[in-house]
Short mmCIF file of C-alpha atoms and ligand atoms in Angstrom, two decimals:
data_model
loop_
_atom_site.label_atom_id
_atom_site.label_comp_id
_atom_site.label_asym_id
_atom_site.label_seq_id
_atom_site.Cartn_x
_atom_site.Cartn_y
_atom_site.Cartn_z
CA UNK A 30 121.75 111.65 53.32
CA UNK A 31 119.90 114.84 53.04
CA UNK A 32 121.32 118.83 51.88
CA UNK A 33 121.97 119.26 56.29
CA UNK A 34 124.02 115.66 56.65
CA UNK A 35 125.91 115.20 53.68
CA UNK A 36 129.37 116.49 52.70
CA UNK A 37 129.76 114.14 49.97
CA UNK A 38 126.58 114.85 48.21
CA UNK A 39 128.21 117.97 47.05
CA UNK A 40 131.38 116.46 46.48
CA UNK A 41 133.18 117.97 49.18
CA UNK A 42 133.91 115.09 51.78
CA UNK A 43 134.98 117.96 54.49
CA UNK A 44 132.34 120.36 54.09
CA UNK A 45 130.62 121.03 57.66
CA UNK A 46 126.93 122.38 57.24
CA UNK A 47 125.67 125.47 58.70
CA UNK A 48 123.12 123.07 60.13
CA UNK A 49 122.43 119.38 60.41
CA UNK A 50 119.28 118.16 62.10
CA UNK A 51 120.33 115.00 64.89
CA UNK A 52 117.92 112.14 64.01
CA UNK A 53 118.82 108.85 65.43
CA UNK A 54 117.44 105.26 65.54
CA UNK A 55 114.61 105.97 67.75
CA UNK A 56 112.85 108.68 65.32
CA UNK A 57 113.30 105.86 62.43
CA UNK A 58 111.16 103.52 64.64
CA UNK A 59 108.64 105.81 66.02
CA UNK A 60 107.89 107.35 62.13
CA UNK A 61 107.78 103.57 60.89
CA UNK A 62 105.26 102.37 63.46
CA UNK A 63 103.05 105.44 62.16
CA UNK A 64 103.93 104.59 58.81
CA UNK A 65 102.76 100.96 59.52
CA UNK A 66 99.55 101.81 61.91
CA UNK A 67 97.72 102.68 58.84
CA UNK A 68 96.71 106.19 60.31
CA UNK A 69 99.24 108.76 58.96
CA UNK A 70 97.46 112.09 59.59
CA UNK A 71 96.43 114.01 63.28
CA UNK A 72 95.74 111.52 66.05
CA UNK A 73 97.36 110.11 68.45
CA UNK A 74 100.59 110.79 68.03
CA UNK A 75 99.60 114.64 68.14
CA UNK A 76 98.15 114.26 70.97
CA UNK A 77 100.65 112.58 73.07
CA UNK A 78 103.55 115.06 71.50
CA UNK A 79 101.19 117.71 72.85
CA UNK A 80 100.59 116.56 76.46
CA UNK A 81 104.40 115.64 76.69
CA UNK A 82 104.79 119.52 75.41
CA UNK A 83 102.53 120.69 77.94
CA UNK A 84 103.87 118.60 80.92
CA UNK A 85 107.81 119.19 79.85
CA UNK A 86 106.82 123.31 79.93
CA UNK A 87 104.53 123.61 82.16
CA UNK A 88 101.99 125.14 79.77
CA UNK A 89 98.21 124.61 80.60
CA UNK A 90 97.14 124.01 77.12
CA UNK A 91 99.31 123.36 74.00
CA UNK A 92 98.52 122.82 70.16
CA UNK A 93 100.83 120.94 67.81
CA UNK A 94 100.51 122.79 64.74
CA UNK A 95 102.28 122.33 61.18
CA UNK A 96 104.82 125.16 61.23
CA UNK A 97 105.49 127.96 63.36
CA UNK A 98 104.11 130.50 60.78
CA UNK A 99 100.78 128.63 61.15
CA UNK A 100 100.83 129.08 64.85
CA UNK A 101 101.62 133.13 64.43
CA UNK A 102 98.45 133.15 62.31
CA UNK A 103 96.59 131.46 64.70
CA UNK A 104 98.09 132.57 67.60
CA UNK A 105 96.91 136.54 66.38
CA UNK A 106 93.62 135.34 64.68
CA UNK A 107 92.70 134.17 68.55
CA UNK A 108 93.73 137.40 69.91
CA UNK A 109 91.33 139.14 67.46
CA UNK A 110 94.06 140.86 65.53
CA UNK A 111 92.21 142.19 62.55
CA UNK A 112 91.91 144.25 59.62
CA UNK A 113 93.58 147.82 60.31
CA UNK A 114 95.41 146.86 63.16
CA UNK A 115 99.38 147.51 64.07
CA UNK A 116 101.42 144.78 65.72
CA UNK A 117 104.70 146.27 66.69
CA UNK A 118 107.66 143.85 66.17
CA UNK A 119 111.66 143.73 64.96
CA UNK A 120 112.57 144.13 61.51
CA UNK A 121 115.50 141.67 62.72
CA UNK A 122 113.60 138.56 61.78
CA UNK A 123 112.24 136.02 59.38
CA UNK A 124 109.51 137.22 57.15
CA UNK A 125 107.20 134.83 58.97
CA UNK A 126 106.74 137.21 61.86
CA UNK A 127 106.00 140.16 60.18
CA UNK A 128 103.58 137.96 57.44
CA UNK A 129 100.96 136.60 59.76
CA UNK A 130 99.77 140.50 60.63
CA UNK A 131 99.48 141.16 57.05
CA UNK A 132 97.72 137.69 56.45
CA UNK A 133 94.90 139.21 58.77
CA UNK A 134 94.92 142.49 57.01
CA UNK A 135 97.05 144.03 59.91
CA UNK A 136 100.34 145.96 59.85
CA UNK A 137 103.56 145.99 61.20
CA UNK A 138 104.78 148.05 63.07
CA UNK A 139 108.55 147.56 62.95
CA UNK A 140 110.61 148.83 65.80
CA UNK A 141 114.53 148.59 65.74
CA UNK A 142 116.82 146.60 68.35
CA UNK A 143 119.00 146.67 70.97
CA UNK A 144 122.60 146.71 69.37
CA UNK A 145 123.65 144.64 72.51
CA UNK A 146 121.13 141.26 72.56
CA UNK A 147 119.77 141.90 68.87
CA UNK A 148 116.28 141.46 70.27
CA UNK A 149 113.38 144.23 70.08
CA UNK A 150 114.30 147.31 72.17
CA UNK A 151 111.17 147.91 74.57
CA UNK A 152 112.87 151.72 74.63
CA UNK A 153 112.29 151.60 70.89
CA UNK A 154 108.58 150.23 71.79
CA UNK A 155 107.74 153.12 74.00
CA UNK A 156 108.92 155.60 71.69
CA UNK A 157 106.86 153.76 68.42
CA UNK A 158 103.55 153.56 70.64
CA UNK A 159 104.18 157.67 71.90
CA UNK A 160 105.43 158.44 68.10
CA UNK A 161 102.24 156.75 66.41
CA UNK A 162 99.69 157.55 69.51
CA UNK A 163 96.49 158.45 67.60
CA UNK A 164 97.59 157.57 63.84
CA UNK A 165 95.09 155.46 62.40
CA UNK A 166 96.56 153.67 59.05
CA UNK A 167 92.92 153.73 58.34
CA UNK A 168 89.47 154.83 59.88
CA UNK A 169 88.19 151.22 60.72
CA UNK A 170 92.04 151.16 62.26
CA UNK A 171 92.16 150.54 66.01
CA UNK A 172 95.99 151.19 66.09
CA UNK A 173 98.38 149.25 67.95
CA UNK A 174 97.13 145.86 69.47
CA UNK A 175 99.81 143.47 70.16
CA UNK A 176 103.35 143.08 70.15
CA UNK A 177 104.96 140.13 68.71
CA UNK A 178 109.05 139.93 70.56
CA UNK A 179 111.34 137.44 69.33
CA UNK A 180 113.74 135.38 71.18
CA UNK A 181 116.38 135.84 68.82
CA UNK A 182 118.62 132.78 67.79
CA UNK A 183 117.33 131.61 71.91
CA UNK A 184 118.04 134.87 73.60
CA UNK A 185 115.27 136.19 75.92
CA UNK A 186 114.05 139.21 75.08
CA UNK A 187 113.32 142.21 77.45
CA UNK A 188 110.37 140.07 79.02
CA UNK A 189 109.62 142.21 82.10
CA UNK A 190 109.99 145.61 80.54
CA UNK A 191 107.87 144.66 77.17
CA UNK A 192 104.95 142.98 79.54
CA UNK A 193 104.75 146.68 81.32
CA UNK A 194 104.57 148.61 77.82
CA UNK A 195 102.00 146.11 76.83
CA UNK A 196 99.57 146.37 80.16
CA UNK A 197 100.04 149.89 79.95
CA UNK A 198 98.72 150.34 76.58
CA UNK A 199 96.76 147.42 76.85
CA UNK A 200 98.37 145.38 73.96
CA UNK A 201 98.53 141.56 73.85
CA UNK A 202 101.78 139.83 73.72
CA UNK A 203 103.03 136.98 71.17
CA UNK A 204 106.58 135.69 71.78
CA UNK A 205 107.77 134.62 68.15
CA UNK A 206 109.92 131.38 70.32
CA UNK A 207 110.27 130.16 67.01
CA UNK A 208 114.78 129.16 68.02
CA UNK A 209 113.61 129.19 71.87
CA UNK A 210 112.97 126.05 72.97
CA UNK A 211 114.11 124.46 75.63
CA UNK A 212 115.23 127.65 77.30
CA UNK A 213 114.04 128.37 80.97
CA UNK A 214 114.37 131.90 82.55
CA UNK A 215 113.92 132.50 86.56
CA UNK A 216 110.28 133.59 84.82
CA UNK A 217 109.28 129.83 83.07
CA UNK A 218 110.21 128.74 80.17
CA UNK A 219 110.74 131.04 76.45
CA UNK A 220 107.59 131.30 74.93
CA UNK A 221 105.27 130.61 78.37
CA UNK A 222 105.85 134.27 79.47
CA UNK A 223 103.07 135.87 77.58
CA UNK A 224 99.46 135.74 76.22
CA UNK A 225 100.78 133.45 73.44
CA UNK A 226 104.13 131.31 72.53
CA UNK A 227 104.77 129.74 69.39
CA UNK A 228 107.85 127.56 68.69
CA UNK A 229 109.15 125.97 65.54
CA UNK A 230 109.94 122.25 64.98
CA UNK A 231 111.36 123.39 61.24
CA UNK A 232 114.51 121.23 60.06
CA UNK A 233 117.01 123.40 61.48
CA UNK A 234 115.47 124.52 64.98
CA UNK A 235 116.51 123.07 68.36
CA UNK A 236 114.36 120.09 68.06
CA UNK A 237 112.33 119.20 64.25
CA UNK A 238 109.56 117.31 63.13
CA UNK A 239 110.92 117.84 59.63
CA UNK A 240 108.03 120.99 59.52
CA UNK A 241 106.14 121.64 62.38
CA UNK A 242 105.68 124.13 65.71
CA UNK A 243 103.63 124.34 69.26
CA UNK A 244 101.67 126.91 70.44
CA UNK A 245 101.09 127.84 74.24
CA UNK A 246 98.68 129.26 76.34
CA UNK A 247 97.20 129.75 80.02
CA UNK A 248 93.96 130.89 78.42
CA UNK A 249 91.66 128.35 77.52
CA UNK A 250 89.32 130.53 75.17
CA UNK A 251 92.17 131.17 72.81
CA UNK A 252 92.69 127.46 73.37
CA UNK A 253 89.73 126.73 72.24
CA UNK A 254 89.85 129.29 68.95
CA UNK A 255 93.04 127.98 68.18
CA UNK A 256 91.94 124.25 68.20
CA UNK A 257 89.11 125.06 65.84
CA UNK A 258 90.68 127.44 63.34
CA UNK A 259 93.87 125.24 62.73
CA UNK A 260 91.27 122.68 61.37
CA UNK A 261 89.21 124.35 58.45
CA UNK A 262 86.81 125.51 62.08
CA UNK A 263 85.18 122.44 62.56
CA UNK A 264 83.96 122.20 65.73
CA UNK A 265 85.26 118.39 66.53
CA UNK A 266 89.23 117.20 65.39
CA UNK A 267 89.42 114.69 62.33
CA UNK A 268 90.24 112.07 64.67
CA UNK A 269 87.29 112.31 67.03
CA UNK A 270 84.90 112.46 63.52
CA UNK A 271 86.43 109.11 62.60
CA UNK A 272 86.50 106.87 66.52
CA UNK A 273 84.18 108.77 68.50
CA UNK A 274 80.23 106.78 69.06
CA UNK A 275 78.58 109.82 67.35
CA UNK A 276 78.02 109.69 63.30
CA UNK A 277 81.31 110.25 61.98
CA UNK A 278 80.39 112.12 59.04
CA UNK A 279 78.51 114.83 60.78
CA UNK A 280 80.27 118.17 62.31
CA UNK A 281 79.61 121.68 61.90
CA UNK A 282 81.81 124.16 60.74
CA UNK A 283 81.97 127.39 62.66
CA UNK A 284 84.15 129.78 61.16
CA UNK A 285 86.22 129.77 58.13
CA UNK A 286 89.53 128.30 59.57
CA UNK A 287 93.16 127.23 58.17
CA UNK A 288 94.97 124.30 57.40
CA UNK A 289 97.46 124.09 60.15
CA UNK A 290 97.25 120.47 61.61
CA UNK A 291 100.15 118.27 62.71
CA UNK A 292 100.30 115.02 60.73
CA UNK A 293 101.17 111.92 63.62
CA UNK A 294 104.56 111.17 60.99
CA UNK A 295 105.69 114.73 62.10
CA UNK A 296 104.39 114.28 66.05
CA UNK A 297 106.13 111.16 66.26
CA UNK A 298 109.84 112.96 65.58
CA UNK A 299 108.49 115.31 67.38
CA UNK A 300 107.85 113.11 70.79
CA UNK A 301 111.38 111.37 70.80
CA UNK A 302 113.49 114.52 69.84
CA UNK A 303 111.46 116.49 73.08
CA UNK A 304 113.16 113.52 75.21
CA UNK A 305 116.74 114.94 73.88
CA UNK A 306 115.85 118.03 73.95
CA UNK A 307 117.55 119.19 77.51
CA UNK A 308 121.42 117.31 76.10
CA UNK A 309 120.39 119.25 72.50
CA UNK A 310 120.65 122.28 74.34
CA UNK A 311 123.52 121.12 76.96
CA UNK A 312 125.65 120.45 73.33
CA UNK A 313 124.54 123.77 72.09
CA UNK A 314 125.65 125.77 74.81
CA UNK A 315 128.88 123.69 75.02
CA UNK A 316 129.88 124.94 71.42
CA UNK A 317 128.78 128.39 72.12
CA UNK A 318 130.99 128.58 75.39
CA UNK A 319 134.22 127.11 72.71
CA UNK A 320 133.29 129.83 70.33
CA UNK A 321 133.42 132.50 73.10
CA UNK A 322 136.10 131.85 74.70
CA UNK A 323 138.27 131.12 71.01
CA UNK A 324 137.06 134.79 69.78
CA UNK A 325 136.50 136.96 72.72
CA UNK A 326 139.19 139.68 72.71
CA UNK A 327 139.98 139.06 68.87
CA UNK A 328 139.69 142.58 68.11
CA UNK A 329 138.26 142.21 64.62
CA UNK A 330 135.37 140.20 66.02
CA UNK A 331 132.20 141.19 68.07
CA UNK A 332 131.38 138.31 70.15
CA UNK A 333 127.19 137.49 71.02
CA UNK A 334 125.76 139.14 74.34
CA UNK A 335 125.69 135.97 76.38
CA UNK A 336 123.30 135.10 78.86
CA UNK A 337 122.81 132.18 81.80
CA UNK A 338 119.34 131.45 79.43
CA UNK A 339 120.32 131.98 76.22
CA UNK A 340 119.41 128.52 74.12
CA UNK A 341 122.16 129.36 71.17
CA UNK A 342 120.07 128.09 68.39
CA UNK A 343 122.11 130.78 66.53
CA UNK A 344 125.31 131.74 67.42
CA UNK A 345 125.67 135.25 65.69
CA UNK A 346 129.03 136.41 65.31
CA UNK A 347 129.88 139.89 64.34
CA UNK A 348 132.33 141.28 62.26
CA UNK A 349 134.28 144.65 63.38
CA UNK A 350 134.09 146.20 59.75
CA UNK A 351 136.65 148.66 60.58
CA UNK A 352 139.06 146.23 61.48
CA UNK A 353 138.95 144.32 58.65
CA UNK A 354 139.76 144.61 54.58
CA UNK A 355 136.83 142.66 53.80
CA UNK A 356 133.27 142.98 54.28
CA UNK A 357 130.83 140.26 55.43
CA UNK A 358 129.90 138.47 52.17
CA UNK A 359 133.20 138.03 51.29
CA UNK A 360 134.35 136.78 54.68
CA UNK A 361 131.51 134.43 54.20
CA UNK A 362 132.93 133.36 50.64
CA UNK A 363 136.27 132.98 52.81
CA UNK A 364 134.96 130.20 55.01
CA UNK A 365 133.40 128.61 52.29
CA UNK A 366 136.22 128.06 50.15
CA UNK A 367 137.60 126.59 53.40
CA UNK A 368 134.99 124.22 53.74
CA UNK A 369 132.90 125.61 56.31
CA UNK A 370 129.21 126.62 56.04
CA UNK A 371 127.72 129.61 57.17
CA UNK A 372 124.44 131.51 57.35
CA UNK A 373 123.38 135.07 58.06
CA UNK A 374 120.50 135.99 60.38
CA UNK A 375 118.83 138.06 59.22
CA UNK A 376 118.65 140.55 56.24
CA UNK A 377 115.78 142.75 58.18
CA UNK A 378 113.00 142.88 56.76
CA UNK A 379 113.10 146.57 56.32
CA UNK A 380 115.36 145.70 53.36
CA UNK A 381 112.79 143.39 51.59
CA UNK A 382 111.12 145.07 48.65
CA UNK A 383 107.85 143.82 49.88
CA UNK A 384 108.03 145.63 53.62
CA UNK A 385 110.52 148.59 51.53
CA UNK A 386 106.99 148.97 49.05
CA UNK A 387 104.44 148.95 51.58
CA UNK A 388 105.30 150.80 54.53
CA UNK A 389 107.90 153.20 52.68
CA UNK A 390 111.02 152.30 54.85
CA UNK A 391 114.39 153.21 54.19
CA UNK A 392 117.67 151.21 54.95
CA UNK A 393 118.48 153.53 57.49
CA UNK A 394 115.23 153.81 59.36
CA UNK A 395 116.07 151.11 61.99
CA UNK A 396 120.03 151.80 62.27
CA UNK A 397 120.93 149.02 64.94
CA UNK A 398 119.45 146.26 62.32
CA UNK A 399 121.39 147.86 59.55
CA UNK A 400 124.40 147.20 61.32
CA UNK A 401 123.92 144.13 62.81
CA UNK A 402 122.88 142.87 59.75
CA UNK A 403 126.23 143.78 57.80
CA UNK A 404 128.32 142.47 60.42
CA UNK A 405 126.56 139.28 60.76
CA UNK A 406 127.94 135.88 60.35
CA UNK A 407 126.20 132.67 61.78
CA UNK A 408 128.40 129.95 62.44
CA UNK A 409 127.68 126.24 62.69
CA UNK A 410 125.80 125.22 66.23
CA UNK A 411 124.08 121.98 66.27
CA UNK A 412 124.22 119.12 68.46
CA UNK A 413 126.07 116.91 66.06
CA UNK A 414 129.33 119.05 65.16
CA UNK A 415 132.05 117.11 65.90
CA UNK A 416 135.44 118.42 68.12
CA UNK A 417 137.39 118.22 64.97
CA UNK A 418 134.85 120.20 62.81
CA UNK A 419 134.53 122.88 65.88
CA UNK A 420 138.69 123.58 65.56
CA UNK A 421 138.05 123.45 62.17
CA UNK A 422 135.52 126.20 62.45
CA UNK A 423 137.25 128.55 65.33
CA UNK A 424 140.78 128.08 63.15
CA UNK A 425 139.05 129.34 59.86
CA UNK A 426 137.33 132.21 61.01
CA UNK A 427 140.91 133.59 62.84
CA UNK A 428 142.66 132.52 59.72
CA UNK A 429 139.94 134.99 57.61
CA UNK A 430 140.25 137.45 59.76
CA UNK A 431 144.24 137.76 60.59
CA UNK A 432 144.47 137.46 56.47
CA UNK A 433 142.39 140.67 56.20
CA UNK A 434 142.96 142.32 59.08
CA UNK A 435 143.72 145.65 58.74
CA UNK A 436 147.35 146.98 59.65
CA UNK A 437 148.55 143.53 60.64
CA UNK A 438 147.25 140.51 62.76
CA UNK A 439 144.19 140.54 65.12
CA UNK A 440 143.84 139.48 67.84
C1 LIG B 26 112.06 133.92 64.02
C2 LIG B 26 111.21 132.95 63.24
N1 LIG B 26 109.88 133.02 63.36
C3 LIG B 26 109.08 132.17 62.70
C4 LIG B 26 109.58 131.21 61.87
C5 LIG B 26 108.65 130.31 61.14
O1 LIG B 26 108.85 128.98 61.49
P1 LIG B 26 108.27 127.81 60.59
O2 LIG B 26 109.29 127.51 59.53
O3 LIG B 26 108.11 126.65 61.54
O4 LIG B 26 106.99 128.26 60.02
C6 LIG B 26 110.95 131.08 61.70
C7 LIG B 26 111.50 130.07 60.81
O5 LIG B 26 112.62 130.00 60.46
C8 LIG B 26 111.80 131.98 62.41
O6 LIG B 26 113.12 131.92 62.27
#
């Protein structure tokens, strides 16, 4: 029983979650045999999670890491993102995108999104890198470097379009596939399209290690960098100190690196739920196809841009605010008093005080996330929801809306 599985721990018995992780049997074992092999940190475990990574995508070289905010920070620190620098990204996103430039004394650049998919606009791209062509935030600034997209809640971004800004301009390319995994485009999969893809293995992502994420690459110098730096930059892994024939206590340390290893508890979730992760996904975009089809045409909803590779770790619905009596939070409220949890993605973080403070931004700088973001309503998408709780869901959110609709019923 845990906040994500329980109904009854809040004393509703027919609550359904916004999210509930699906853990079975087989993760019990594999974390007890850890448990019980008397290593608990980075070894083998980690190792095997990230040669099964690596062979399930494809992906020359990937590094299990212990969150996906980690891997940002790494992922950037490799590129040689520093001080003074701009990374363009979307203000529609989790603070951890946007955090890992300013942890290396970088900026953000935020650029808005298209109102259709949600993701960054590589329109909006072209017109930030022409707009700011020659600013320097500072004079040890080298301006824009890198652009970080985001698959939003599993939908590709632009890929194509944002690779041609970024050889034009000659910026490097991070895909934030934090929701993206396992999600294969005609290209490869999410997050193997660029310089460097980082997923998320958090509680509530398409497959979890409890906290946890992977980071890709082709290129085996920023390989190498990230191998070192996740590990305080020591120049050999804990594990290799410890069962290797040279003097375990001696290594060097060759930079002053981060914290960011996966423990073998975590890799061990992490190795089972990658073998479900293709029927995680199948379930997903089962429930996703039952939401369409209940609320396309409803005129006082905005259905999700769909796509043949979109993974639905989020199924954003939108509200049509004109339509309706009631505004987003209290539709929310709505659901809630009818036993049905819900989540909003995201409050851009052009609205945060923090990004408000620094970068003087105002709410209506970035329109399209504005918008989005008042209409938003995430609705419960996880592997796990039963049949029963998915009529329970589409009936609820017609009931809401037909109740407030104005002049009459939707739909
Ligand atoms: C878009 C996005 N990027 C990055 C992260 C950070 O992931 P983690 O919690 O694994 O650090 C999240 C987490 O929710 C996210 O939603």
């Amino acid at each position: 029983m845990n906040r994500y599985t329980s109904a009854e721990s809040t004393g509703e018995r027919d609550f359904i979650p916004f999210a509930r992780p699906s853990i079975g049997e087989e993760e019990e074992q594999a974390v007890l045999e850890v448990l019980r092999s008397g290593w608990l940190t980075t070894a083998g475990r980690a190792k095997e999670f990230e040669s099964d990574f690596a062979a399930y995508t494809g992906a020359p070289h990937a590094l299990a890491v212990n969150s996906a905010t980690g891997g940002l920070h790494l992922a950037l620190e490799a590129l040689g993102i520093s001080s003074g620098d701009r990374v363009i990204t979307t203000p529609y996103t989790f603070t951890a995108t946007a955090e890992v430039v300013r942890y290396l004394g970088a900026h953000p650049l935020f650029v808005d999104i298209d109102p259709h998919n949600m993701t960054i606009d590589p329109r909006q791209v072209e017109k930030a890198l022409k707009d700011s062509a020659g600013y320097r935030p500072s004079p040890t600034s080298r301006g824009v470097k890198a652009i970080i997209p985001v698959h939003l809640g599993g939908y590709p971004c632009e890929m194509e379009e944002l690779k041609g800004i970024a050889a034009k301009h000659d910026l490097k390319v991070v895909e934030d596939a934090a929701h993206a995994f396992p999600v294969r485009t005609d290209a490869g999969y999410l997050g193997c399209l660029s310089d460097v893809g980082v997923f998320s293995f958090y509680a509530t992502k398409t497959i979890t290690t409890g906290e946890g994420g992977m980071v890709v690459t082709e290129d085996p110098d920023i390989a190498a960098r990230i191998r070192i730096m996740r590990l305080h930059g020591i120049d050999r892994e804990v594990w290799n100190r410890y069962t290797s024939n040279r003097a375990a206590w001696r290594y060097d340390v060759v930079a002053p690196g981060f914290k960011y290893n996966m423990p073998d508890m975590a890799a061990a979730l992490g190795i089972v739920q990658l073998r479900k992760a293709e029927d995680f996904l199948r379930q997903r975009r089962r429930i996703a196809s039952r939401y369409l089809e209940a609320f396309e045409g409803v005129d006082f909803l905005k259905v999700p841009a769909n796509s043949p590779s979109h993974g639905w770790h989020l199924f954003i619905l939108r509200l049509d605010l004109e339509k309706l009596s009631i505004g987003r939070d209290q539709y929310i409220q709505e659901l809630r008093n009818r036993g049905i949890g819900t989540s909003v993605h995201y409050i851009p973080l052009h609205l945060m005080s923090y990004y408000q403070r620094s970068y003087n931004l105002k709410p209506d700088d970035f329109p399209e996330a504005l918008r989005a973001y008042k209409e938003a309503l995430s609705l419960p998408i996880y592997p796990g929801l039963r049949e029963t709780e998915l009529h329970r869901v589409i009936d609820a959110v017609l009931e809401v809306g037909k109740k407030y609709c104005r002049g009459g019923q939707g739909g």
